[in-house]
Each structure stands twice: as C-alpha cells, then as structure tokens.
C-alpha cells in the first residue's frame, strides 16, 4: 500500500512509471529484496563482532496470532549498536516454541551467534525466565556466563504497581480517571459539550484519556495530566450536567456526573492527584531514559539516582508534615 502511494506521488510529479509493478505481488517481492539486503548488512556487522546480546519479546498480530520479535545489540568501536533482526510466528506461547523461533531468526543472520552470546534481555514472564525450562535457560544451556536481564523499564512498571496498587486513595484515583474517560469516550454529546465548556473558558480542550496501555506509567500520567490541567472545564461541564435545568440528559448520566463532580471537588483527592502527578512525572522520564536504544548499565544506574533522590525527599517532607 505504501509503495502504491509513493508511485502515485511520483506520477503527480510527471514521472512515467507504468503499471507493471503496481500490484501486491510485486510489492511483496520488492519488500523481500529490501529485507534480504538488510539481513546481508546485519550479517556482515555480526560477523565482525566478538560478543552480542539478544532482546526478545512477544506480540500479537491483527489475526490474533502470537509472534516473537528479536533484536540484537553489540558494541562497535565503543558505540552501542542495535538492530531488529526478525519476527517469526509462534504456534504456541510456550518456551519450546519461542526458543525455536529465536534460534531460527538468529541462525538466519549469524551462524556463530551461540558462541558470541553473552546476555539475554526479556520481560519477567515465567515462560521466559523460568529457572528450569524457561526460554532463557534453554538458550543458555551450560554456559553459566550468559547474563539474564529483565527489561529495566518493565521492572519499573511492575515495581510501581506493586507499591501503589493496594493504596486506597490510588484506587479511588484509578477508578475516577477510568470512569471519567468512559463517560466522555462513549458519548459524543458529552464530549462535544465538554469541548464547548473549555472554549467558553478560553482554554484548550483536554478530553480525558484512558489510563491503561503498553506504557502503563506514561498513560496514567497523561490521563492525570489532562484531568488536572483541564480541571476547570471538566468541573464546569459536570456541574452543568447534574443541574436540574439540564436538557436531554438522562438520569443515569446526571447520577454519574454528580458522583464525578463530588469526587473532583474533594481537597484531599486533588492533593493526592497532585502528589501522584509529580511522582509519575519523574518515573515517566526515567522510563523514557531506560528505553533508549543505546543506554548502558552505567547510564541506567545514573538515571536511577535522580528519581530516587526526589522520591526520598518527598517521603521525608511527608513524614515531617504528618508529625
């Protein structure tokens, strides 16, 4: 599809391309040649490196079929290099099938990959890091020197959820933001009236967003940020809906608006939202830093220091306030 669009643009420039290659079959063939050229380049790079590490993760395509993605990292003249080397369908999301997929992908770009392998980076799923029959254990074999690395950004997400999920006030914030998103996302009328509320105040419309997603901390921060920065417009609209004078508003909608309005007006709730926003800002910045393709262990350790210092300072201030 992209190739056809490019061809159409070239024709508008006056370039005569003809119709021979403007079909799916030829587009697939061109794509295969491009992919093979990339693989050849990667083969040459990996041939000249002494050590390499593998990053692997699972995904699901549009047909809800499990796929395994593999990246390779290595150092070249002191510079970290990273390349996507392949994706392969997996019959079942089991250790044996995932291991076989990774082996097939790696053998296609480097025959000596096993002797050069020094580290494996994955998420923390049991199928990947199981001590006896996990994917990492299968790929390591008897080579105890190979380092297993649990994705640092993923570990941060898990640590945050473990630390905050049981907090009663956080559960209220999570429920409120999720409900507010549904309230506007499923009702075009509510969303349109909210935009009108922002415009009446002379503010930029900030529609509530969902709190879940691939980057959980990032999505939660964005949802919280939209609520706090759009507080006036959201509260004004909720106040209008719950009013007895509101027209064409069902009782269920008024009840929900009344609940959200009451919660949003609680001083303790807003204070906690502010504290959570400050915390998430630092954690989100840390997550972005940890996801840099060229980051090293030393840099990751350095990136951790600043958020740790800020959070410890916040903890000290809170304890002093409570006293």
Tab-separated table of C-alpha atoms in Angstrom, residues 169 173 224 227-228 231 263-279 318 321:
chain	number	residue	atom	x	y	z
A	169	UNK	CA	-6.580	6.672	47.565
A	173	UNK	CA	-7.977	7.951	41.526
A	224	UNK	CA	-3.891	12.538	35.233
A	227	UNK	CA	-7.588	15.987	34.345
A	228	UNK	CA	-5.524	18.436	36.402
A	231	UNK	CA	-9.899	20.770	35.830
A	263	UNK	CA	-15.060	13.455	43.937
A	264	UNK	CA	-13.275	16.133	41.888
A	265	UNK	CA	-14.186	18.777	44.463
A	266	UNK	CA	-12.603	16.920	47.409
A	267	UNK	CA	-9.494	18.766	48.589
A	268	UNK	CA	-7.727	15.611	49.801
A	269	UNK	CA	-8.406	13.912	46.451
A	270	UNK	CA	-6.919	16.800	44.454
A	271	UNK	CA	-3.873	16.983	46.738
A	272	UNK	CA	-3.195	13.292	46.214
A	273	UNK	CA	-3.620	13.725	42.445
A	274	UNK	CA	-1.014	16.491	42.542
A	275	UNK	CA	1.396	14.320	44.522
A	276	UNK	CA	0.816	11.385	42.153
A	277	UNK	CA	1.372	13.618	39.122
A	278	UNK	CA	4.737	14.809	40.477
A	279	UNK	CA	5.805	11.228	41.211
A	318	UNK	CA	5.521	13.924	54.108
A	321	UNK	CA	4.180	17.107	57.761
